[in-house]
Coordinates of N, CA and C in Angstrom, one line a residue:
M1 N 79.3 76.3 100.9 CA 79.3 77.5 101.6 C 78.8 78.6 100.7
G2 N 78.1 79.6 101.2 CA 77.6 80.7 100.5 C 78.5 81.9 100.4
K3 N 78.1 82.8 99.6 CA 78.8 84.1 99.5 C 77.7 85.2 99.5
I4 N 78.2 86.4 99.8 CA 77.4 87.6 99.7 C 77.8 88.4 98.4
V5 N 76.8 88.5 97.5 CA 77.0 89.3 96.3 C 76.7 90.7 96.7
Y6 N 77.6 91.6 96.6 CA 77.5 93.0 97.1 C 77.5 94.0 96.0
L7 N 76.2 94.5 95.7 CA 76.1 95.5 94.6 C 76.4 96.9 95.1
M8 N 77.2 97.6 94.4 CA 77.5 99.0 94.7 C 77.8 99.8 93.5
G9 N 77.8 101.1 93.7 CA 78.0 102.0 92.6 C 77.5 103.4 93.0
K10 N 77.8 104.3 92.2 CA 77.3 105.7 92.4 C 75.8 105.7 92.3
S11 N 75.2 106.8 92.8 CA 73.8 106.9 92.8 C 73.3 106.9 91.4
S12 N 72.1 106.3 91.2 CA 71.4 106.3 89.9 C 72.1 105.6 88.8
T13 N 72.9 104.6 89.2 CA 73.5 103.7 88.2 C 72.6 102.5 87.8
G14 N 71.5 102.4 88.5 CA 70.6 101.3 88.3 C 70.7 100.1 89.2
K15 N 71.3 100.3 90.4 CA 71.6 99.3 91.3 C 70.2 98.6 91.8
D16 N 69.3 99.5 92.1 CA 68.0 98.9 92.6 C 67.3 98.1 91.5
T17 N 67.3 98.5 90.3 CA 66.7 97.7 89.2 C 67.5 96.4 89.0
I18 N 68.8 96.4 89.0 CA 69.6 95.2 88.9 C 69.3 94.3 90.1
Y19 N 69.2 94.9 91.2 CA 68.9 94.1 92.4 C 67.6 93.3 92.3
K20 N 66.6 94.1 91.9 CA 65.3 93.5 91.7 C 65.3 92.3 90.7
E21 N 66.0 92.5 89.6 CA 66.1 91.4 88.6 C 66.8 90.2 89.2
L22 N 67.9 90.4 89.9 CA 68.7 89.3 90.4 C 68.0 88.6 91.5
I23 N 67.3 89.3 92.3 CA 66.6 88.7 93.5 C 65.4 87.8 93.0
K24 N 64.9 88.0 91.8 CA 63.8 87.2 91.3 C 64.2 85.7 91.3
G25 N 65.5 85.5 91.1 CA 66.0 84.1 91.2 C 65.9 83.3 89.9
D26 N 65.6 84.0 88.8 CA 65.4 83.3 87.5 C 66.8 82.7 87.0
A27 N 67.8 83.4 87.2 CA 69.1 83.0 86.7 C 70.1 82.5 87.8
V28 N 70.1 83.1 89.0 CA 70.9 82.7 90.1 C 70.1 82.7 91.4
A29 N 70.3 81.8 92.3 CA 69.5 81.7 93.5 C 70.3 82.5 94.6
L30 N 69.7 83.7 94.9 CA 70.3 84.5 95.9 C 69.2 85.0 96.9
K31 N 69.5 85.0 98.1 CA 68.5 85.5 99.1 C 68.8 86.9 99.5
A32 N 67.8 87.7 99.7 CA 68.0 89.1 100.0 C 68.5 89.3 101.5
I33 N 69.5 90.2 101.6 CA 69.8 90.8 102.9 C 69.1 92.2 102.9
V34 N 68.2 92.3 103.8 CA 67.5 93.6 103.9 C 68.2 94.5 104.9
P35 N 68.8 95.6 104.4 CA 69.5 96.5 105.3 C 68.5 97.4 106.0
Y36 N 69.0 98.2 106.9 CA 68.2 99.1 107.8 C 68.5 100.5 107.4
T37 N 67.6 101.4 107.6 CA 67.9 102.9 107.4 C 67.0 103.7 108.4
T38 N 67.5 104.9 108.7 CA 66.7 105.8 109.5 C 66.1 106.9 108.6
R39 N 66.4 106.8 107.3 CA 65.8 107.9 106.4 C 64.3 107.6 106.1
P40 N 63.5 108.6 105.8 CA 62.1 108.4 105.5 C 61.9 107.4 104.3
I41 N 60.8 106.7 104.4 CA 60.5 105.8 103.3 C 60.1 106.6 102.0
R42 N 60.5 106.2 100.9 CA 60.2 106.9 99.6 C 58.9 106.2 99.0
G43 N 58.3 107.0 98.1 CA 57.2 106.4 97.4 C 57.6 105.2 96.6
G44 N 56.8 104.1 96.7 CA 57.1 102.9 96.0 C 57.9 101.9 96.8
E45 N 58.4 102.3 98.0 CA 59.2 101.4 98.8 C 58.2 100.8 99.8
S46 N 58.6 99.6 100.3 CA 57.9 98.9 101.3 C 58.8 98.4 102.5
E47 N 58.3 98.5 103.7 CA 59.0 98.0 104.8 C 59.4 96.5 104.7
G48 N 60.7 96.2 104.9 CA 61.1 94.9 104.8 C 61.5 94.4 103.4
V49 N 61.3 95.3 102.4 CA 61.7 94.9 101.1 C 63.0 95.6 100.7
E50 N 62.9 96.9 100.5 CA 64.1 97.6 100.2 C 65.0 97.8 101.4
Y51 N 64.3 98.1 102.5 CA 65.0 98.4 103.8 C 64.0 98.0 104.9
H52 N 64.6 97.9 106.1 CA 63.8 97.9 107.4 C 64.0 99.4 107.8
F53 N 62.8 100.1 107.9 CA 62.8 101.5 108.3 C 62.7 101.6 109.8
T54 N 63.6 102.4 110.4 CA 63.6 102.6 111.8 C 63.9 104.1 112.1
D55 N 64.0 104.4 113.3 CA 64.4 105.8 113.7 C 65.7 105.7 114.5
E56 N 66.1 106.9 115.0 CA 67.4 107.0 115.7 C 67.4 106.1 117.0
A57 N 66.2 106.0 117.7 CA 66.2 105.2 118.9 C 66.3 103.7 118.5
G58 N 65.7 103.3 117.4 CA 65.9 101.9 116.9 C 67.3 101.6 116.6
Y59 N 68.0 102.6 115.9 CA 69.4 102.4 115.6 C 70.2 102.3 116.9
E60 N 70.0 103.1 117.9 CA 70.7 103.1 119.1 C 70.5 101.8 119.9
D61 N 69.3 101.3 119.8 CA 69.1 100.0 120.5 C 69.9 98.8 119.8
L62 N 69.9 98.8 118.5 CA 70.7 97.8 117.8 C 72.2 97.9 118.0
S63 N 72.6 99.2 118.0 CA 74.0 99.5 118.2 C 74.5 99.0 119.6
S64 N 73.7 99.4 120.6 CA 74.0 99.0 122.0 C 74.1 97.5 122.3
C65 N 73.3 96.8 121.4 CA 73.3 95.3 121.5 C 74.4 94.7 120.7
G66 N 75.2 95.5 120.0 CA 76.3 95.0 119.2 C 75.9 94.2 118.0
K67 N 74.7 94.6 117.4 CA 74.2 93.9 116.3 C 74.5 94.5 114.9
I68 N 75.2 95.7 114.9 CA 75.4 96.3 113.6 C 76.7 95.8 113.0
V69 N 76.6 95.3 111.8 CA 77.8 94.8 111.0 C 78.6 95.9 110.4
E70 N 77.9 96.8 109.7 CA 78.5 97.9 109.0 C 77.4 99.0 109.0
E71 N 77.9 100.2 108.9 CA 77.0 101.4 108.9 C 77.6 102.6 108.1
R72 N 76.8 103.4 107.6 CA 77.1 104.6 106.9 C 76.2 105.7 107.4
S73 N 76.7 106.9 107.7 CA 75.9 108.0 108.2 C 76.1 109.2 107.2
Y74 N 75.0 109.8 106.9 CA 75.0 111.0 106.0 C 74.3 112.1 106.6
H75 N 75.0 113.3 106.7 CA 74.4 114.5 107.1 C 73.8 115.1 105.9
T76 N 72.5 114.9 105.7 CA 71.8 115.3 104.6 C 71.2 116.7 104.8
F77 N 70.6 117.2 103.7 CA 69.9 118.5 103.8 C 68.7 118.4 104.8
H78 N 68.2 117.1 105.0 CA 67.0 116.9 105.8 C 67.4 116.3 107.2
G79 N 68.7 116.3 107.5 CA 69.1 115.7 108.8 C 70.0 114.5 108.6
L80 N 70.3 113.8 109.7 CA 71.2 112.6 109.7 C 70.4 111.4 109.3
W81 N 70.9 110.7 108.2 CA 70.3 109.5 107.8 C 71.4 108.4 107.9
R82 N 71.0 107.3 108.5 CA 71.9 106.2 108.7 C 71.4 105.0 107.8
Y83 N 72.4 104.2 107.3 CA 72.1 103.0 106.5 C 73.0 102.0 107.2
F84 N 72.5 100.8 107.5 CA 73.3 99.8 108.2 C 72.8 98.4 108.0
T85 N 73.7 97.4 108.1 CA 73.4 96.0 108.1 C 73.4 95.5 109.5
V86 N 72.5 94.7 109.8 CA 72.3 94.2 111.2 C 72.5 92.6 111.2
D87 N 73.2 92.2 112.2 CA 73.4 90.7 112.4 C 72.1 90.3 113.2
D88 N 71.0 90.1 112.4 CA 69.7 89.8 113.0 C 69.3 88.4 112.7
G89 N 70.2 87.5 112.3 CA 69.9 86.2 112.0 C 69.5 85.9 110.6
Q90 N 69.4 86.9 109.8 CA 69.0 86.7 108.4 C 70.1 86.1 107.5
I91 N 71.4 86.3 107.9 CA 72.5 85.8 107.1 C 73.1 84.5 107.6
R92 N 72.9 83.4 106.8 CA 73.4 82.1 107.2 C 74.2 81.6 106.0
L93 N 75.5 82.0 106.0 CA 76.4 81.6 104.9 C 76.7 80.1 104.8
D94 N 76.4 79.4 105.8 CA 76.6 77.9 105.7 C 75.5 77.3 105.0
E95 N 74.4 78.0 104.7 CA 73.3 77.5 104.0 C 73.0 78.1 102.6
E96 N 73.2 79.4 102.5 CA 72.8 80.1 101.3 C 73.7 81.2 100.8
S97 N 73.5 81.7 99.6 CA 74.2 82.9 99.1 C 73.2 84.0 99.1
Y98 N 73.8 85.2 99.2 CA 72.9 86.4 99.5 C 73.2 87.5 98.5
L99 N 72.3 88.5 98.5 CA 72.5 89.7 97.6 C 72.1 90.9 98.5
T100 N 73.0 91.9 98.4 CA 72.7 93.2 99.1 C 73.2 94.3 98.3
I101 N 72.8 95.5 98.6 CA 73.3 96.8 98.0 C 74.0 97.6 99.1
G102 N 75.0 98.3 98.7 CA 75.6 99.2 99.7 C 76.7 100.1 99.0
T103 N 77.6 100.6 99.8 CA 78.6 101.5 99.4 C 80.0 100.8 99.4
L104 N 81.0 101.4 98.9 CA 82.3 100.9 98.9 C 82.8 100.7 100.4
E105 N 82.5 101.7 101.2 CA 82.9 101.6 102.6 C 82.1 100.4 103.3
G106 N 80.8 100.3 103.0 CA 80.0 99.2 103.5 C 80.6 97.8 103.1
Y107 N 81.0 97.7 101.8 CA 81.6 96.5 101.3 C 82.8 96.1 102.1
E108 N 83.7 97.1 102.3 CA 84.9 96.8 103.1 C 84.6 96.4 104.5
N109 N 83.6 97.0 105.1 CA 83.2 96.6 106.5 C 82.6 95.2 106.5
M110 N 81.8 94.9 105.5 CA 81.2 93.5 105.5 C 82.3 92.5 105.2
K111 N 83.3 92.8 104.4 CA 84.4 92.0 104.1 C 85.2 91.7 105.3
A112 N 85.4 92.7 106.2 CA 86.2 92.6 107.4 C 85.4 91.7 108.4
Y113 N 84.1 91.8 108.4 CA 83.2 91.0 109.3 C 83.1 89.6 108.9
F114 N 82.8 89.3 107.6 CA 82.5 88.0 107.1 C 83.7 87.3 106.5
G115 N 84.7 88.1 106.1 CA 85.9 87.5 105.4 C 85.8 87.7 103.9
A116 N 87.0 88.1 103.3 CA 87.1 88.4 101.9 C 86.6 87.2 101.0
D117 N 86.8 86.0 101.5 CA 86.4 84.8 100.7 C 84.9 84.7 100.6
K118 N 84.2 85.4 101.5 CA 82.7 85.3 101.5 C 82.0 86.4 100.7
M119 N 82.8 87.3 100.2 CA 82.2 88.5 99.5 C 82.5 88.4 98.0
L120 N 81.5 88.8 97.2 CA 81.7 88.9 95.7 C 81.2 90.3 95.3
P121 N 82.1 91.3 95.1 CA 81.8 92.6 94.8 C 81.2 92.8 93.3
V122 N 80.2 93.5 93.1 CA 79.6 93.8 91.8 C 79.4 95.3 91.7
M123 N 80.4 96.0 91.1 CA 80.4 97.4 90.9 C 79.6 97.8 89.6
I124 N 78.6 98.7 89.8 CA 77.8 99.2 88.7 C 78.3 100.6 88.3
D125 N 78.4 100.8 87.0 CA 78.9 102.1 86.6 C 78.1 102.7 85.5
L126 N 78.1 104.0 85.3 CA 77.4 104.7 84.2 C 77.9 106.1 84.1
D127 N 77.8 106.7 82.9 CA 78.2 108.0 82.6 C 77.5 109.0 83.6
G128 N 78.2 110.0 84.1 CA 77.7 111.0 85.0 C 76.4 111.7 84.5
G129 N 76.4 112.1 83.3 CA 75.2 112.8 82.7 C 74.0 112.0 82.8
L130 N 74.1 110.7 82.4 CA 73.0 109.8 82.4 C 72.5 109.5 83.9
R131 N 73.5 109.4 84.8 CA 73.1 109.2 86.2 C 72.3 110.4 86.7
L132 N 72.8 111.6 86.4 CA 72.2 112.8 86.9 C 70.7 112.9 86.3
Q133 N 70.5 112.6 85.1 CA 69.2 112.6 84.5 C 68.3 111.6 85.1
R134 N 68.8 110.4 85.3 CA 68.0 109.3 86.0 C 67.6 109.8 87.4
A135 N 68.5 110.4 88.1 CA 68.2 110.8 89.5 C 67.2 111.9 89.5
L136 N 67.3 112.9 88.6 CA 66.3 114.0 88.5 C 64.9 113.4 88.1
D137 N 64.9 112.5 87.1 CA 63.6 111.9 86.8 C 62.9 111.2 87.9
R138 N 63.7 110.4 88.7 CA 63.2 109.7 89.8 C 62.7 110.7 90.9
E139 N 63.5 111.7 91.2 CA 63.1 112.6 92.2 C 61.8 113.4 91.9
R140 N 61.6 113.7 90.6 CA 60.4 114.4 90.2 C 59.2 113.6 90.5
E141 N 59.3 112.3 90.5 CA 58.1 111.4 90.8 C 57.7 111.4 92.2
Q142 N 58.6 111.8 93.1 CA 58.3 111.8 94.6 C 57.3 112.8 94.9
E143 N 56.5 112.5 95.9 CA 55.4 113.5 96.4 C 56.1 114.8 96.9
H144 N 57.2 114.7 97.5 CA 58.0 115.8 98.0 C 59.4 115.7 97.6
P145 N 59.7 116.1 96.4 CA 61.1 116.0 95.8 C 62.1 116.6 96.8
K146 N 63.3 116.0 96.9 CA 64.4 116.5 97.7 C 65.6 116.7 96.8
Y147 N 65.5 117.8 96.0 CA 66.5 118.1 95.0 C 67.9 118.4 95.7
E148 N 67.8 119.1 96.8 CA 69.1 119.4 97.5 C 69.9 118.1 97.9
E149 N 69.1 117.1 98.4 CA 69.7 115.9 98.7 C 70.2 115.1 97.5
L150 N 69.5 115.2 96.4 CA 70.0 114.6 95.2 C 71.3 115.2 94.8
C151 N 71.5 116.5 94.8 CA 72.7 117.1 94.5 C 73.9 116.7 95.4
R152 N 73.6 116.7 96.7 CA 74.6 116.3 97.7 C 75.1 114.9 97.4
R153 N 74.1 114.0 97.2 CA 74.5 112.6 97.0 C 75.3 112.5 95.7
F154 N 74.9 113.2 94.6 CA 75.6 113.1 93.4 C 77.1 113.6 93.5
L155 N 77.3 114.7 94.2 CA 78.6 115.2 94.4 C 79.5 114.3 95.4
A156 N 78.8 113.8 96.4 CA 79.5 112.9 97.3 C 80.1 111.6 96.7
D157 N 79.4 111.2 95.6 CA 79.8 109.9 94.9 C 81.3 110.0 94.4
S158 N 81.7 111.2 94.0 CA 83.1 111.3 93.5 C 84.1 111.0 94.5
E159 N 83.8 111.4 95.7 CA 84.7 111.1 96.9 C 84.5 109.7 97.3
D160 N 83.3 109.2 97.4 CA 83.0 107.9 98.0 C 83.6 106.8 97.1
F161 N 83.6 107.0 95.8 CA 84.1 106.0 94.8 C 85.3 106.5 94.1
A162 N 86.2 107.2 94.8 CA 87.4 107.6 94.2 C 88.3 106.4 93.7
P163 N 89.1 106.6 92.6 CA 89.9 105.5 92.1 C 90.8 104.8 93.2
D164 N 91.4 105.6 94.0 CA 92.3 105.1 95.0 C 91.6 104.2 96.1
K165 N 90.3 104.6 96.4 CA 89.5 103.8 97.3 C 89.1 102.5 96.7
M166 N 88.8 102.6 95.4 CA 88.4 101.3 94.7 C 89.6 100.4 94.6
E167 N 90.7 100.9 94.4 CA 91.9 100.1 94.3 C 92.2 99.4 95.6
R168 N 92.1 100.2 96.7 CA 92.4 99.6 98.1 C 91.4 98.5 98.4
A169 N 90.2 98.7 97.9 CA 89.1 97.7 98.2 C 89.3 96.4 97.3
G170 N 90.2 96.5 96.4 CA 90.3 95.4 95.5 C 89.3 95.3 94.4
I171 N 88.6 96.4 94.1 CA 87.6 96.4 93.0 C 88.3 96.7 91.7
D172 N 88.4 95.8 90.8 CA 89.1 96.0 89.5 C 88.2 95.7 88.3
R173 N 86.9 95.5 88.6 CA 85.9 95.3 87.5 C 84.6 96.0 87.8
A174 N 84.1 96.6 86.8 CA 82.8 97.3 86.9 C 81.9 96.9 85.7
F175 N 80.6 96.9 85.9 CA 79.6 96.5 84.9 C 78.9 97.8 84.5
Y176 N 79.1 98.2 83.2 CA 78.5 99.4 82.7 C 77.0 99.2 82.3
N177 N 76.2 100.0 83.0 CA 74.7 99.8 82.9 C 74.0 100.8 81.9
D178 N 74.5 100.9 80.7 CA 73.8 101.7 79.7 C 72.8 100.8 78.9
D179 N 72.8 99.5 79.0 CA 71.9 98.6 78.4 C 71.6 97.5 79.4
L180 N 70.4 97.6 80.1 CA 70.1 96.7 81.2 C 70.2 95.2 80.9
P181 N 69.6 94.7 79.8 CA 69.7 93.3 79.5 C 71.1 92.8 79.4
R182 N 72.0 93.6 78.6 CA 73.3 93.2 78.5 C 74.1 93.2 79.8
C183 N 73.9 94.2 80.6 CA 74.5 94.4 81.9 C 74.1 93.2 82.8
L184 N 72.9 92.9 82.9 CA 72.4 91.8 83.7 C 73.0 90.5 83.3
D185 N 73.1 90.3 82.0 CA 73.7 89.0 81.5 C 75.1 88.9 81.9
E186 N 75.9 90.0 81.8 CA 77.3 90.0 82.2 C 77.4 89.7 83.8
I187 N 76.5 90.3 84.5 CA 76.6 90.1 86.0 C 76.2 88.7 86.4
V188 N 75.2 88.2 85.7 CA 74.8 86.8 86.0 C 75.9 85.8 85.7
R189 N 76.6 86.0 84.6 CA 77.7 85.1 84.2 C 78.8 85.2 85.3
Y190 N 79.1 86.5 85.7 CA 80.1 86.7 86.7 C 79.8 86.0 88.0
I191 N 78.6 86.1 88.4 CA 78.1 85.5 89.7 C 78.3 83.9 89.6
K192 N 77.8 83.4 88.5 CA 77.8 81.9 88.3 C 79.3 81.4 88.3
E193 N 80.2 82.2 87.7 CA 81.6 81.8 87.7 C 82.3 81.9 89.0
N194 N 81.7 82.7 89.9 CA 82.4 82.9 91.2 C 81.7 82.4 92.5
I195 N 80.5 81.8 92.3 CA 79.8 81.2 93.4 C 79.7 79.7 93.2

């Protein structure tokens, strides 16, 4: 039986980079769960790779069909952006183990949907100053930087990943990503020990 390895952490901790390294399958065999979003595609992203990009009407259609497993909505500087996982046939835990990225709230909802025994949380952590610099560097590379949204996201992380919420979710271990090769090695060992 498979499990869902669920990457999470505050913005700009390196989750996307870690995800890309893990999904290569060199060290552990994990299949991607591609989430959905209504936010605009960023430079360097591709449909069906990082996300399935849809609009509010697409979200409403999936919701009315009862296909949404978990969802998060953010009232951003640029409007309402939704992120959600859809029961669209891509998750077959009787056959494979999977990898996805999300929030603490998303993890708890997936845990409720699939069962705690099917979930393996991987919390990524990093110093706030380093996170802020990474976020700023990434945003500067965008054709139309959204600095206001960067700030909103950075500040919201303190609430979203508050210690009491982490404790309630049963998250008692984090992987500090100030050295990518070391961090990846620790995560791979953790996954192999628990799948």
